[in-house]
Coordinates of C-alpha atoms in Angstrom, one line a residue:
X1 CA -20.7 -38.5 -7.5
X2 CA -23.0 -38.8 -4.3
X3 CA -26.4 -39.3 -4.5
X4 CA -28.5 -36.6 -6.4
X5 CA -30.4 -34.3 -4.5
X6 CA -33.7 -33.0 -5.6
X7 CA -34.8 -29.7 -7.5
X8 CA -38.0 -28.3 -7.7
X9 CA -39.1 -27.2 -11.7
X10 CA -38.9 -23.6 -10.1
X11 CA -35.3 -24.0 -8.6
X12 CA -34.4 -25.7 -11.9
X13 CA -35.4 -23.0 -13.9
X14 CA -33.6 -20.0 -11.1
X15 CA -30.5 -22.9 -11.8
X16 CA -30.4 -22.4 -15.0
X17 CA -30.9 -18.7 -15.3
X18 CA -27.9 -18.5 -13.0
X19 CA -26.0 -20.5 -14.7
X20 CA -26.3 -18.8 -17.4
X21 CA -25.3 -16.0 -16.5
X22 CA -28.6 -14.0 -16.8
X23 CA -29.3 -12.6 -13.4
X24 CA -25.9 -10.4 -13.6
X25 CA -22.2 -11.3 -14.2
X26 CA -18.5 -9.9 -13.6
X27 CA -17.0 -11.3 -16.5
X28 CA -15.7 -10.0 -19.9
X29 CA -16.9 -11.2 -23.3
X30 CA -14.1 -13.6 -23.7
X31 CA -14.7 -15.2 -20.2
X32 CA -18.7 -15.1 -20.9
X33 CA -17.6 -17.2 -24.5
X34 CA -14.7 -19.5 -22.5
X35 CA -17.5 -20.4 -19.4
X36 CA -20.0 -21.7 -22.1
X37 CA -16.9 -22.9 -24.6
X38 CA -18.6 -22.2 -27.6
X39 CA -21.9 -20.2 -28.3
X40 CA -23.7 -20.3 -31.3
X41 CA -23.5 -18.0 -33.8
X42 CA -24.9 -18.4 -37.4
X43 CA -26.7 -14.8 -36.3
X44 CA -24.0 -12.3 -35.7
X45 CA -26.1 -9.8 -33.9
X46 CA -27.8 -12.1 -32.1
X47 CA -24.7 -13.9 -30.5
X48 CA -22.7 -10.5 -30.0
X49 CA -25.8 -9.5 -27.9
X50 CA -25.6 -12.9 -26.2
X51 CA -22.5 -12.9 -25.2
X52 CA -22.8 -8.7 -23.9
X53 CA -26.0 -9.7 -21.4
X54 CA -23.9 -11.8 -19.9
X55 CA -20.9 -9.8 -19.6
X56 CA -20.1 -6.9 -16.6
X57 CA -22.5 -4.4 -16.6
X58 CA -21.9 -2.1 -19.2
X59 CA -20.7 -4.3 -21.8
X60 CA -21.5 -3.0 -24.9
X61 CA -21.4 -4.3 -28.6
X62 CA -18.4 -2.5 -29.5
X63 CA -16.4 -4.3 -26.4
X64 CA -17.6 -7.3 -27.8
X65 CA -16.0 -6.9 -31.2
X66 CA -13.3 -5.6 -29.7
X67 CA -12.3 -9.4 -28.4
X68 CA -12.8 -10.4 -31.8
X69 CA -10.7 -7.8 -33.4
X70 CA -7.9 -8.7 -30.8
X71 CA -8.0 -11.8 -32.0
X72 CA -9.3 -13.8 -28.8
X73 CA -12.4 -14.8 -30.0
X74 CA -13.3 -16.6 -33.5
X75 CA -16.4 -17.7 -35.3
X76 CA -16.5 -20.7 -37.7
X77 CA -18.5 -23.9 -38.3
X78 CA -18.4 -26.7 -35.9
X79 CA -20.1 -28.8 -34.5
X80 CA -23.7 -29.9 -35.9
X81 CA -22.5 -28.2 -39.2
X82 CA -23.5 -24.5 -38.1
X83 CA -21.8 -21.5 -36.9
X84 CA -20.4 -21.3 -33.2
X85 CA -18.5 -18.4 -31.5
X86 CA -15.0 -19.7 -29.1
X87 CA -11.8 -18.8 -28.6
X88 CA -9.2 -19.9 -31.1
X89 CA -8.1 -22.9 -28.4
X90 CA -11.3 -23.9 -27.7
X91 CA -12.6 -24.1 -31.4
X92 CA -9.3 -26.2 -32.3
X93 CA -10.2 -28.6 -29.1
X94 CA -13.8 -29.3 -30.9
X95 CA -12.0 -29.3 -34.0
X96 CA -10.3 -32.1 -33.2
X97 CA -13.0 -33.5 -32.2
X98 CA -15.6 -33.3 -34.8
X99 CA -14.5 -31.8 -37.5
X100 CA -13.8 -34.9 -39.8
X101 CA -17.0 -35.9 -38.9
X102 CA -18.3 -32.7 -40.0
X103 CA -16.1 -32.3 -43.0
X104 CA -16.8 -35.5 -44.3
X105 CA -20.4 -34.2 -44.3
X106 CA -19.3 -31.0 -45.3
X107 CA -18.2 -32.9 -48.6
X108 CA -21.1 -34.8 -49.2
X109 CA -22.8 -31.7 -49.9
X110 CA -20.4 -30.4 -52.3
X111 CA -20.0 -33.3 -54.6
X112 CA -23.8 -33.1 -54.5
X113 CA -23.2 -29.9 -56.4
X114 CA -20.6 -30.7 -58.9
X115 CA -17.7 -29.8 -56.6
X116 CA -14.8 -32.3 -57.4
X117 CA -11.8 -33.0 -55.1
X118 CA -9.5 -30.7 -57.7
X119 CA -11.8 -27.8 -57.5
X120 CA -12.1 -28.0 -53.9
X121 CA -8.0 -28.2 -53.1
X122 CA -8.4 -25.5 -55.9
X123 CA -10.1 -23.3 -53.8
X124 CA -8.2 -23.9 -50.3
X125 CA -4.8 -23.0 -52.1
X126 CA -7.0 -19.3 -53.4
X127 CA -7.6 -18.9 -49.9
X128 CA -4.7 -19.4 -48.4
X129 CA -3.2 -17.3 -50.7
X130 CA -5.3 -14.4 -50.3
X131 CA -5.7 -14.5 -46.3
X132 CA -1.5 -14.1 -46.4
X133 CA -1.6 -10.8 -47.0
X134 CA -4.8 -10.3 -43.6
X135 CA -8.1 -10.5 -43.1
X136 CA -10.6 -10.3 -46.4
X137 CA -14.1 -9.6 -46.9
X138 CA -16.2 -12.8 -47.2
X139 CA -17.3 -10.8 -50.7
X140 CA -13.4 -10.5 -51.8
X141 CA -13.0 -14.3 -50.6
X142 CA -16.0 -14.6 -53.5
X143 CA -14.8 -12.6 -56.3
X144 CA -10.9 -14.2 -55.9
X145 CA -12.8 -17.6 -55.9
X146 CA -14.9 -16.6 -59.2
X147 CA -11.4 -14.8 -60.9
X148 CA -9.7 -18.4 -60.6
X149 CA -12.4 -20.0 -62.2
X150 CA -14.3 -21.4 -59.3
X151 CA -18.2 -20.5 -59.3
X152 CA -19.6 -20.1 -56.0
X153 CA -23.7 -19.7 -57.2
X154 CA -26.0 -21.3 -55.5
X155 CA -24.5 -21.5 -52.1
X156 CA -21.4 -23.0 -53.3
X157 CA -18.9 -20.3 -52.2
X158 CA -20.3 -20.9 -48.3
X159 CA -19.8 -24.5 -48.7
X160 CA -16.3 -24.2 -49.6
X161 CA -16.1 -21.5 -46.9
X162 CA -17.3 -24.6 -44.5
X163 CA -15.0 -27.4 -46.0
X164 CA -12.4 -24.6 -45.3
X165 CA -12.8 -23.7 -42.3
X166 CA -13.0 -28.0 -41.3
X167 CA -9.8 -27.9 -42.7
X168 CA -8.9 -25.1 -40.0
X169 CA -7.3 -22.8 -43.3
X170 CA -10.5 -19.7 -42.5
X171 CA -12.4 -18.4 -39.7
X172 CA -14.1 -15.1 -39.2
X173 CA -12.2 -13.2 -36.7
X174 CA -11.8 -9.1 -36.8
X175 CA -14.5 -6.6 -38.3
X176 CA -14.6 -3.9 -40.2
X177 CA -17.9 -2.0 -39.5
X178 CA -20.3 -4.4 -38.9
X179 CA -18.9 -6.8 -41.2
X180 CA -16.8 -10.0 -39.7
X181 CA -13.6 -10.5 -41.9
X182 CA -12.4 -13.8 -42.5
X183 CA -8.7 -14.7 -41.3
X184 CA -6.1 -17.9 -41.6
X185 CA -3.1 -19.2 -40.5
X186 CA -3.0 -22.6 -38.4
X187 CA -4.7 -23.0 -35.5
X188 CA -3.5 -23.7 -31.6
X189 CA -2.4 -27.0 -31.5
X190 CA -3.8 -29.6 -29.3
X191 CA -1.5 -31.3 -27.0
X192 CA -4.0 -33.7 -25.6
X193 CA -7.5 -33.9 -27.1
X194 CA -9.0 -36.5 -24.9
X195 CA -8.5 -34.3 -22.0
X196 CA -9.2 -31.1 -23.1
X197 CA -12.6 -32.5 -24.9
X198 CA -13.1 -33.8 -21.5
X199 CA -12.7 -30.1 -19.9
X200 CA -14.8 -28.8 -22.3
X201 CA -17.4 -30.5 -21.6
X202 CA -17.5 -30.0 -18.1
X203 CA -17.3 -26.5 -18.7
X204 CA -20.4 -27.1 -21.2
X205 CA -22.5 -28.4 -18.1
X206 CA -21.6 -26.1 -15.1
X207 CA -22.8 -23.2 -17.6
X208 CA -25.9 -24.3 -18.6
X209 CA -26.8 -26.6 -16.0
X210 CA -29.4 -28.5 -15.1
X211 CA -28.8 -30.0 -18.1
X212 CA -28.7 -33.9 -19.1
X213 CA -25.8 -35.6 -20.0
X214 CA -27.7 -36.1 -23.5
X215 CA -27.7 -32.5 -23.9
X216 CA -23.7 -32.3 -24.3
X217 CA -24.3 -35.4 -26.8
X218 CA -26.3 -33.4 -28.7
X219 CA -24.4 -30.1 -28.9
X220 CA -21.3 -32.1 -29.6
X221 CA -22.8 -34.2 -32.0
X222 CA -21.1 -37.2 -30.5
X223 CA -22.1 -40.7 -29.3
X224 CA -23.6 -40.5 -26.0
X225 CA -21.7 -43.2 -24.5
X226 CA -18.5 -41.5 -24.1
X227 CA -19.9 -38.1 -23.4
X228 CA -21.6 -39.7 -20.9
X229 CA -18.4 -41.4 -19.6
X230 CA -16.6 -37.9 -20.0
X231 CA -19.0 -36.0 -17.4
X232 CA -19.0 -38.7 -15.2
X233 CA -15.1 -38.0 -14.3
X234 CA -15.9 -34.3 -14.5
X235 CA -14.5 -33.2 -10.7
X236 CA -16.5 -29.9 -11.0
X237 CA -20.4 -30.9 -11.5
X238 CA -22.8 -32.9 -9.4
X239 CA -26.4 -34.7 -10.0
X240 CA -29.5 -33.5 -9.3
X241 CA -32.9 -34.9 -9.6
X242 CA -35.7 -33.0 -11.3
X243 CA -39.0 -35.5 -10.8
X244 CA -37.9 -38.7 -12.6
X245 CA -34.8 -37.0 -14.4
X246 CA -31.2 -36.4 -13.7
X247 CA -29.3 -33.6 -14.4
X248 CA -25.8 -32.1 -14.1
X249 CA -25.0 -28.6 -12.3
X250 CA -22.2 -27.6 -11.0
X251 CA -21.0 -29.0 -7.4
X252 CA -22.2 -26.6 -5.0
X253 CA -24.4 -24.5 -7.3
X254 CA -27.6 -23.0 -5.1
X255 CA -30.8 -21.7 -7.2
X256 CA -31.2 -18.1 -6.7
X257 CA -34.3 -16.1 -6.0
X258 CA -37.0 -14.8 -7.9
X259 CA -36.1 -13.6 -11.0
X260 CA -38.0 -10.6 -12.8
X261 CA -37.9 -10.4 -16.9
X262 CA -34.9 -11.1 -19.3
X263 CA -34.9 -10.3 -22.2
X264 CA -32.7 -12.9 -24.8
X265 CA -32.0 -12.0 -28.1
X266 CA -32.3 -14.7 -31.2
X267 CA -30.8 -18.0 -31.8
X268 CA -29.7 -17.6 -27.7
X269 CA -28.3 -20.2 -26.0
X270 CA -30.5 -20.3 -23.2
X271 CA -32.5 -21.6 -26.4
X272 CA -30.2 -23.9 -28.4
X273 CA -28.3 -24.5 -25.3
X274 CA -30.2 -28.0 -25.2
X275 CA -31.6 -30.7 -27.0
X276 CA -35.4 -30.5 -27.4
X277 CA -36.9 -32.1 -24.7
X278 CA -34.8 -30.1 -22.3
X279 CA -35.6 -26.7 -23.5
X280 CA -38.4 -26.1 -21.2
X281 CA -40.2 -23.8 -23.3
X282 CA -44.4 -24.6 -24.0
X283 CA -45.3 -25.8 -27.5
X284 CA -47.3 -22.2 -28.1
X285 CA -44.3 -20.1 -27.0
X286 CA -42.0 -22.5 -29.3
X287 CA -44.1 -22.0 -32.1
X288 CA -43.4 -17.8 -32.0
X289 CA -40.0 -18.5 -31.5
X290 CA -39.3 -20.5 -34.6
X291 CA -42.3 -19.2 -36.6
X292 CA -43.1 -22.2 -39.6
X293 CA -40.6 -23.8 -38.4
X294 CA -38.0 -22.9 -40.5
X295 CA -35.0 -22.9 -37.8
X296 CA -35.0 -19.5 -37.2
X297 CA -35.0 -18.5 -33.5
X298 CA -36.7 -15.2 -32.8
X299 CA -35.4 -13.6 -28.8
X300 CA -37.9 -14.8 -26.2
X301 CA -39.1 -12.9 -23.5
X302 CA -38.5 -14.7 -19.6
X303 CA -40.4 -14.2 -16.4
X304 CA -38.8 -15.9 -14.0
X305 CA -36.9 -18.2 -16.3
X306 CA -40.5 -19.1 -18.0
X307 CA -40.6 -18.3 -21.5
X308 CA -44.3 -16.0 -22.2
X309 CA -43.4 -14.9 -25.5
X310 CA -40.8 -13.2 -28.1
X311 CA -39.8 -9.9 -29.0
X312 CA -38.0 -8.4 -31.7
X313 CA -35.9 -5.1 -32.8
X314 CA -37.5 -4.1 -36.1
X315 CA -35.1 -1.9 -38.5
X316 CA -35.9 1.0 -40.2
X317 CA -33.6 2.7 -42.6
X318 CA -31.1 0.3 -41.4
X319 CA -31.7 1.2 -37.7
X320 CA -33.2 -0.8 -34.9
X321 CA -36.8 1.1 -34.0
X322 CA -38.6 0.3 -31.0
X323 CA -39.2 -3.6 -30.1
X324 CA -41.9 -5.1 -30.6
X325 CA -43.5 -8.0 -28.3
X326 CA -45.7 -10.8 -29.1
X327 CA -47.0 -12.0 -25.6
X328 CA -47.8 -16.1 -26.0
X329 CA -48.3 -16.9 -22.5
X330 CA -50.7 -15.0 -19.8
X331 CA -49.2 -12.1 -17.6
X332 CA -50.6 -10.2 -15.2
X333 CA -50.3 -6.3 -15.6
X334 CA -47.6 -5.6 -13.2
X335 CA -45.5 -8.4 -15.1
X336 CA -46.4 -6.8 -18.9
X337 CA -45.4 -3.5 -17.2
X338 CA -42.1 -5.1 -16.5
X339 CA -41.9 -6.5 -19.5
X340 CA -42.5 -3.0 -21.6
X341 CA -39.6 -1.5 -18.9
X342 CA -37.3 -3.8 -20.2
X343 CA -37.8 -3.8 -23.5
X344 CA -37.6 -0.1 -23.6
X345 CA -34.5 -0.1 -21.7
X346 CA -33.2 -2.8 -24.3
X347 CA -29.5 -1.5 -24.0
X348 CA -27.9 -3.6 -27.3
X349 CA -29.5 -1.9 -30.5

């Protein structure tokens, strides 16, 4: 790579937002999930409106499903042991790349509730043997668990989901109403894992860039060393400099102008994209978005690709009402006019 060339904090910020794919896109949902290879997901509305602001304009929720119902996109544990949305290839690449890891974790935390080694295999062949026949309810996966004898209080019945799903025997895949259905059968196989890891994370980088090598360490939950060593061959992303640090964009990437407000709904990645230090949001504005700190990510509200507060979509007899905004940072009234535009025009209720 040539020597970096420098960013300004405001043309890192435009970067990103571009990147991102939040200042307007031409792709579809599976293309918007393939560009950032996996998106996370342990909120299912929040990651289905995630992926339909960055689709075509348009995109709605139901087109978003729809991928899922055709089977192109998945949602299962991964890495970091939580839930990510990616297309059945691209979950079996970071399968193969953490999941033993992950399982091995996975099991920890069942033995620490009782589950032995012939419950668990117990459990596996139940599920297989129910997903033959197509796609169950997670609540049927539950009550065929509890009829064979296996008790799934307490959290149990989502930890055998995960250890499962490691095991690549479950993911959730098509819905039925707004209820993801969990499916089997194998997986894509992996012809060469070193390689398509080290697509992946190139792919990782060009669509959240500026972003630190670390960053990709993080997400993956790997070592940096050979992340690092992974994006360094990457043919696709340069360096750039941000004061003292160095990023990774992708090779020919410009910032683009002044943005106006987005809107992101929870858990986004324009969030969780990034490993603490590089999420650029002020400690006031962080403490809104993840209220007590209880790793729950409320949608933040962006000027410019600053963060100045968060915003949500309260329900009322199970229907989104009007959002609501808590402002964090100062805005000037033509901004909070913006701001109320936007929310009002909210498209993804």
């Amino acid at each position: 790579m040539a020597e970096p060339r420098s960013l300004t904090p405001v043309q890192a910020r435009r970067s990103r937002l571009a990147s991102q794919r939040l200042l307007g896109s031409t792709l579809s949902p599976v293309e918007v999930v393939r560009r950032f290879v996996a998106m996370q997901g342990q909120d299912l509305p929040g990651v289905l409106r995630a992926i339909a602001i960055r689709s075509a304009p348009g995109t709605t929720l139901a087109d978003v499903r729809a991928a899922f119902d055709a089977g192109l996109l998945v949602r299962s544990w991964a890495m970091r042991g939580t839930l990510f949305v990616a297309a059945p290839d691209d979950l079996a690449v970071l399968h193969a790349a953490t999941a033993e890891r992950m399982r091995r974790r996975e099991w920890r935390m069942c033995t620490q509730r009782g589950i032995d080694e012939a419950t668990a295999e117990h459990a596996a062949a139940v599920l297989v043997a129910a997903l033959e026949a197509g796609p169950v309810r997670r609540g049927a996966m539950l009550e065929a668990w509890a009829a064979a004898g296996i008790g799934t209080a307490g959290g149990n019945g989502y930890h055998l989901l995960a250890l499962c799903a490691y095991d690549g025997l479950v993911r959730f895949g098509p819905f039925a109403g707004d209820e993801q259905l969990l499916v089997g059968g194998a997986p894509p196989a992996v012809a060469d894992p070193e390689a398509s890891l080290d697509a992946a994370l190139e792919r990782f980088a060009i669509a959240r860039g500026p972003v630190r090598a670390d960053d990709a360490a993080w997400w993956l939950g790997a070592a940096k060393r050979p992340v690092r060593a992974a994006l360094e061959r990457a043919s696709r992303l340069e360096r750039v400099r941000l004061g003292q640090e160095e990023l990774l964009v992708e090779a020919g990437a410009e910032p683009g102008g002044r943005a106006g407000v987005t809107l992101v709904p929870a858990f986004d990645e324009w969030l969780l994209g990034y490993e603490g230090p590089s999420r650029g949001v002020s400690e006031a504005v962080l403490r809104a978005a993840v209220p007590g700190g209880n790793g729950v990510f409320r949608p933040l509200v962006l000027v410019d690709g600053v963060a100045v507060g968060t915003w949500r979509l309260p329900v009322s007899r199970g229907r989104p009402v009007e959002p609501l905004l808590e402002l964090v940072e100062p805005v000037g009234d033509r901004t909070r006019a913006a701001i109320d535009r936007a929310l009002r025009r909210w498209p993804h209720r």
